[in-house]
Short mmCIF file of C-alpha atoms and ligand atoms in Angstrom, two decimals:
data_model
loop_
_atom_site.label_atom_id
_atom_site.label_comp_id
_atom_site.label_asym_id
_atom_site.label_seq_id
_atom_site.Cartn_x
_atom_site.Cartn_y
_atom_site.Cartn_z
CA MET S 195 -14.19 11.28 1.25
CA GLU S 196 -11.47 11.69 -1.38
CA LEU S 197 -9.62 14.85 -1.27
CA ARG S 198 -8.88 14.91 -4.88
CA MET S 199 -12.71 15.41 -4.91
CA CYS S 200 -12.96 17.79 -1.95
CA SER S 201 -12.63 21.93 -2.86
CA TRP S 202 -10.32 23.97 0.08
CA PRO S 203 -12.91 24.94 2.33
CA GLU S 204 -14.33 21.31 2.29
CA VAL S 205 -10.97 20.34 3.78
CA GLU S 206 -10.80 23.91 5.94
CA GLU S 207 -13.86 22.20 7.49
CA TYR S 208 -12.53 19.09 8.38
CA LEU S 209 -9.74 20.13 9.97
CA LYS S 210 -11.52 21.44 12.59
CA ARG S 211 -12.85 18.32 13.26
CA SER S 212 -9.82 16.12 12.39
CA ASN S 213 -6.26 16.31 12.09
CA GLY S 214 -6.28 12.65 10.78
CA ILE S 215 -5.60 11.44 6.86
CA ILE S 216 -5.16 8.47 5.23
CA ILE S 217 -2.76 7.65 2.79
CA PRO S 218 -2.64 4.69 0.31
CA ILE S 219 0.95 3.56 -1.23
CA GLY S 220 1.47 0.64 -3.54
CA SER S 221 4.23 0.01 -6.15
CA THR S 222 3.77 -0.30 -10.12
CA GLU S 223 5.55 -3.39 -10.78
CA GLN S 224 5.64 -6.79 -12.33
CA HIS S 225 3.48 -9.62 -10.58
CA GLY S 226 4.00 -12.81 -12.61
CA PRO S 227 2.41 -13.81 -15.71
CA THR S 228 -0.78 -13.20 -14.31
CA GLY S 229 -0.96 -10.24 -12.16
CA LEU S 230 -1.37 -6.66 -13.11
CA ILE S 231 1.37 -4.41 -12.91
CA GLY S 232 -0.69 -2.00 -10.55
CA THR S 233 -1.73 -4.99 -8.27
CA ASP S 234 -0.07 -2.97 -5.31
CA ALA S 235 -1.48 0.61 -6.15
CA ILE S 236 -4.50 -0.94 -6.20
CA CYS S 237 -5.15 -2.74 -3.59
CA ALA S 238 -4.11 -0.05 -1.05
CA GLU S 239 -6.28 2.29 -3.16
CA GLU S 240 -9.08 0.49 -2.61
CA ILE S 241 -8.82 -0.65 0.44
CA ALA S 242 -8.05 2.94 1.73
CA LYS S 243 -11.64 4.32 0.21
CA GLY S 244 -13.15 1.71 2.23
CA VAL S 245 -11.43 2.73 5.97
CA GLY S 246 -12.05 6.54 4.57
CA LYS S 247 -15.81 5.31 4.37
CA GLU S 248 -16.13 3.84 7.51
CA THR S 249 -14.31 6.11 9.42
CA GLY S 250 -15.20 10.01 7.33
CA ALA S 251 -11.52 10.48 6.82
CA LEU S 252 -9.63 12.37 4.05
CA VAL S 253 -7.87 9.68 2.11
CA THR S 254 -5.01 11.36 -0.05
CA PRO S 255 -4.45 10.50 -4.04
CA THR S 256 -2.80 6.85 -4.07
CA ILE S 257 1.38 6.94 -4.54
CA ASN S 258 1.32 4.53 -7.29
CA VAL S 259 5.17 4.34 -7.65
CA GLY S 260 7.10 3.24 -4.68
CA MET S 261 10.43 1.10 -3.97
CA ALA S 262 10.29 -1.61 -6.60
CA LEU S 263 14.28 -1.63 -7.96
CA HIS S 264 14.62 -5.25 -7.92
CA HIS S 265 11.32 -5.60 -10.21
CA THR S 266 12.98 -3.18 -12.82
CA ALA S 267 14.41 -6.32 -15.27
CA PHE S 268 10.86 -7.03 -15.66
CA PRO S 269 9.15 -4.55 -18.33
CA GLY S 270 6.41 -2.35 -17.20
CA THR S 271 7.92 -2.03 -13.47
CA ILE S 272 8.42 1.82 -12.41
CA SER S 273 10.50 2.20 -9.59
CA LEU S 274 11.49 5.21 -7.32
CA ARG S 275 15.04 4.98 -5.73
CA PRO S 276 14.99 4.58 -1.96
CA THR S 277 16.34 7.99 -1.69
CA THR S 278 13.71 9.87 -3.88
CA LEU S 279 11.08 7.99 -2.21
CA ILE S 280 12.08 9.69 1.25
CA LEU S 281 12.27 13.10 -0.28
CA TYR S 282 8.69 12.47 -1.80
CA ILE S 283 7.44 11.60 1.25
CA GLN S 284 9.06 14.14 2.70
CA ASP S 285 7.36 16.79 0.37
CA PHE S 286 4.16 15.21 0.71
CA LEU S 287 4.04 14.97 4.53
CA THR S 288 5.14 18.63 4.85
CA SER S 289 2.29 19.63 2.49
CA LEU S 290 -0.13 18.40 4.40
CA ALA S 291 1.27 19.44 7.70
CA LYS S 292 1.49 22.79 6.52
CA ALA S 293 -2.23 22.68 6.39
CA GLY S 294 -2.85 20.90 9.77
CA PHE S 295 -2.41 17.35 9.55
CA ARG S 296 -1.05 15.34 12.02
CA LYS S 297 -1.85 12.20 11.95
CA PHE S 298 -0.82 10.00 8.94
CA PHE S 299 -1.87 6.56 7.99
CA PHE S 300 0.00 4.81 5.28
CA ILE S 301 -2.18 2.20 3.67
CA ASN S 302 0.81 0.45 2.11
CA GLY S 303 0.31 -2.49 -0.79
CA HIS S 304 4.35 -3.15 -0.91
CA GLY S 305 6.96 -4.89 1.04
CA GLY S 306 9.78 -3.51 -1.14
CA ASN S 307 8.43 0.20 0.33
CA ILE S 308 8.38 -0.69 3.90
CA ALA S 309 12.24 0.22 4.91
CA THR S 310 12.08 3.35 2.98
CA LEU S 311 8.77 4.56 4.74
CA LYS S 312 10.30 4.30 7.92
CA ALA S 313 13.82 5.96 7.18
CA ALA S 314 11.47 8.64 5.61
CA PHE S 315 8.99 9.23 8.88
CA SER S 316 12.52 9.74 10.58
CA GLN S 317 13.55 12.20 8.35
CA VAL S 318 10.30 13.89 8.71
CA TYR S 319 10.03 14.40 11.98
CA GLU S 320 13.29 15.90 12.22
CA HIS S 321 12.04 18.12 9.22
CA LEU S 322 9.06 19.32 10.41
CA GLU S 323 10.25 20.31 13.72
CA ALA S 324 13.57 21.89 11.98
CA LEU S 325 11.07 24.06 9.80
CA LYS S 326 9.33 25.17 13.35
CA ILE S 327 5.89 24.19 12.25
CA PRO S 328 3.46 24.83 14.78
CA GLU S 329 3.02 21.76 16.77
CA SER S 330 5.06 19.62 14.98
CA GLU S 331 5.78 17.16 17.56
CA GLN S 332 2.55 15.82 17.44
CA VAL S 333 3.18 14.60 13.89
CA LYS S 334 2.76 10.60 13.66
CA CYS S 335 2.74 8.60 10.96
CA LYS S 336 1.57 4.77 11.18
CA LEU S 337 2.14 2.23 8.13
CA ALA S 338 -0.45 -0.65 8.11
CA ASN S 339 0.39 -3.21 5.60
CA TRP S 340 -2.90 -4.32 4.59
CA TYR S 341 -1.97 -7.98 3.65
CA MET S 342 -0.89 -8.47 6.89
CA CYS S 343 -3.44 -7.44 9.14
CA PRO S 344 -3.98 -10.62 10.79
CA GLY S 345 -7.29 -11.17 9.62
CA VAL S 346 -6.40 -11.59 6.11
CA VAL S 347 -3.13 -13.43 7.16
CA GLU S 348 -5.59 -16.29 8.39
CA LEU S 349 -7.95 -16.79 5.40
CA ALA S 350 -5.22 -16.89 2.56
CA LYS S 351 -3.51 -19.38 4.73
CA LYS S 352 -6.86 -21.03 4.75
CA LEU S 353 -7.50 -20.70 1.58
CA TYR S 354 -4.13 -21.13 -0.64
CA GLY S 355 -2.05 -22.62 2.06
CA GLU S 356 2.10 -22.88 0.74
CA GLU S 357 0.79 -21.45 -2.24
CA GLU S 358 -0.12 -18.16 -1.22
CA GLY S 359 3.85 -17.34 -1.30
CA SER S 360 5.41 -13.59 -0.97
CA HIS S 361 4.66 -12.12 -4.51
CA ALA S 362 2.06 -12.11 -6.77
CA THR S 363 0.08 -14.01 -4.05
CA PRO S 364 -3.09 -15.43 -5.11
CA SER S 365 -4.65 -13.19 -2.30
CA GLU S 366 -3.67 -9.78 -3.58
CA ILE S 367 -4.84 -11.04 -7.07
CA ALA S 368 -7.91 -11.84 -5.68
CA VAL S 369 -8.44 -8.23 -4.29
CA THR S 370 -7.42 -7.02 -8.04
CA GLN S 371 -10.35 -8.99 -9.60
CA TYR S 372 -12.92 -8.75 -7.29
CA PHE S 373 -12.17 -4.52 -8.14
CA TYR S 374 -11.27 -5.44 -12.22
CA PRO S 375 -13.14 -8.72 -12.83
CA ASP S 376 -13.21 -7.95 -16.43
CA ALA S 377 -9.39 -8.05 -16.24
CA VAL S 378 -8.32 -11.24 -14.87
CA LYS S 379 -5.45 -12.76 -17.32
CA HIS S 380 -4.95 -16.16 -18.50
CA PHE S 381 -1.55 -17.11 -19.11
CA PRO S 382 -0.51 -20.99 -18.33
CA LEU S 383 1.55 -20.88 -15.01
CA THR S 384 4.14 -23.65 -14.46
CA LYS S 385 3.19 -25.94 -11.45
CA GLU S 386 7.13 -25.30 -10.01
CA VAL S 387 7.49 -22.11 -8.93
CA ALA S 388 11.19 -20.30 -7.38
CA LYS S 389 10.89 -19.28 -4.01
CA GLY S 390 13.78 -18.89 -0.85
CA TYR S 391 15.88 -16.69 -2.90
CA PRO S 392 17.53 -13.85 -0.83
CA ILE S 393 16.74 -10.86 -3.23
CA TYR S 394 19.72 -8.94 -5.15
CA GLY S 395 19.71 -6.54 -7.72
CA PRO S 396 17.05 -6.02 -10.75
CA LYS S 397 19.07 -9.25 -13.09
CA ASN S 398 20.04 -11.89 -10.47
CA PHE S 399 15.98 -11.38 -9.19
CA ARG S 400 15.13 -12.13 -12.67
CA HIS S 401 17.21 -14.99 -13.03
CA CYS S 402 16.03 -16.51 -9.79
CA TYR S 403 12.75 -15.89 -10.29
CA PRO S 404 12.24 -16.61 -13.82
CA ASP S 405 8.34 -15.69 -14.47
CA GLY S 406 8.21 -13.17 -11.65
CA ARG S 407 6.18 -15.18 -8.87
CA MET S 408 7.56 -16.13 -5.51
CA GLY S 409 6.21 -19.35 -4.32
CA SER S 410 2.87 -18.13 -5.29
CA ASN S 411 -0.13 -19.79 -7.15
CA PRO S 412 -2.21 -16.87 -8.26
CA ALA S 413 -4.11 -19.47 -10.28
CA LEU S 414 -6.06 -20.00 -6.99
CA ALA S 415 -7.53 -16.33 -6.46
CA THR S 416 -11.02 -15.73 -7.29
CA PRO S 417 -12.91 -12.57 -7.39
CA ALA S 418 -15.22 -13.99 -4.25
CA HIS S 419 -12.04 -14.42 -2.97
CA GLY S 420 -10.69 -10.88 -2.98
CA GLN S 421 -14.28 -9.45 -1.94
CA GLN S 422 -13.62 -11.54 1.58
CA PHE S 423 -9.86 -10.22 2.12
CA TYR S 424 -11.01 -6.62 1.06
CA GLU S 425 -13.88 -6.80 3.52
CA ILE S 426 -11.32 -8.35 6.63
CA ALA S 427 -9.06 -5.30 5.44
CA VAL S 428 -11.19 -2.76 5.50
CA ARG S 429 -13.03 -3.77 9.05
CA GLU S 430 -9.45 -4.72 10.41
CA LEU S 431 -7.92 -1.00 9.14
CA THR S 432 -10.54 0.85 10.50
CA ALA S 433 -9.95 -0.42 13.85
CA SER S 434 -6.72 0.46 13.59
CA TYR S 435 -7.13 4.15 12.29
CA ARG S 436 -9.23 4.90 15.31
CA GLU S 437 -6.88 3.77 17.80
CA PHE S 438 -4.38 5.73 15.85
CA LEU S 439 -6.38 8.72 16.63
CA SER S 440 -7.29 8.23 19.66
CA CYS S 441 -3.57 8.16 20.65
CA SER S 442 -2.32 11.66 21.54
NI1 LIG N 225 2.10 -7.33 -4.49
#
């Protein structure tokens, strides 16, 4: 169930049977010469909707813009600063916690969000207790990175080996191709691809990774692969959402 498609009485009714909610979070950032700028948000959103369907859980609107400062030397990237994202998450969860939600399951599509999300969770716990929201000690946040699901990692390794890389990966591009087959881009990719450089500032990043890919060969992606990744991620995250709800 998508929150944006519910009325408030429906949400009130939902809260009588569950205090859990799924929050898709992605990024709006360059994904190499062929990857959609919205790749991370699209993957997180579709997988979250899939898990929502399996579990009957509510799914919030997708947080489309995340922490992507190191990609901002490529046009089209939009980023929040980590401090802004922390406050965004805090406001987002405070609204939901006031309504009675207690278990927040983040389905994340972007590695660059992880450090900031973890910092945000610490701040949120303290903030909600300070607000004296009833039973705020029951508030729990769980971060689930779909691309790190064991089955997803295993399939990517089998299909792409080393060419999976770590950004603009064929696995994530495949998921976008499955959902948006008409948006598949054709652009010649060089055989050589940069990899292994540490991440510093945006200009340094573009210098090290000139076409935006990090060790990946997204030309290997197909919509059929995308369907496989999607189904595995939904299955594994459905199990992990159920387990998260059952822990006290
Ligand atoms: Ni990505």
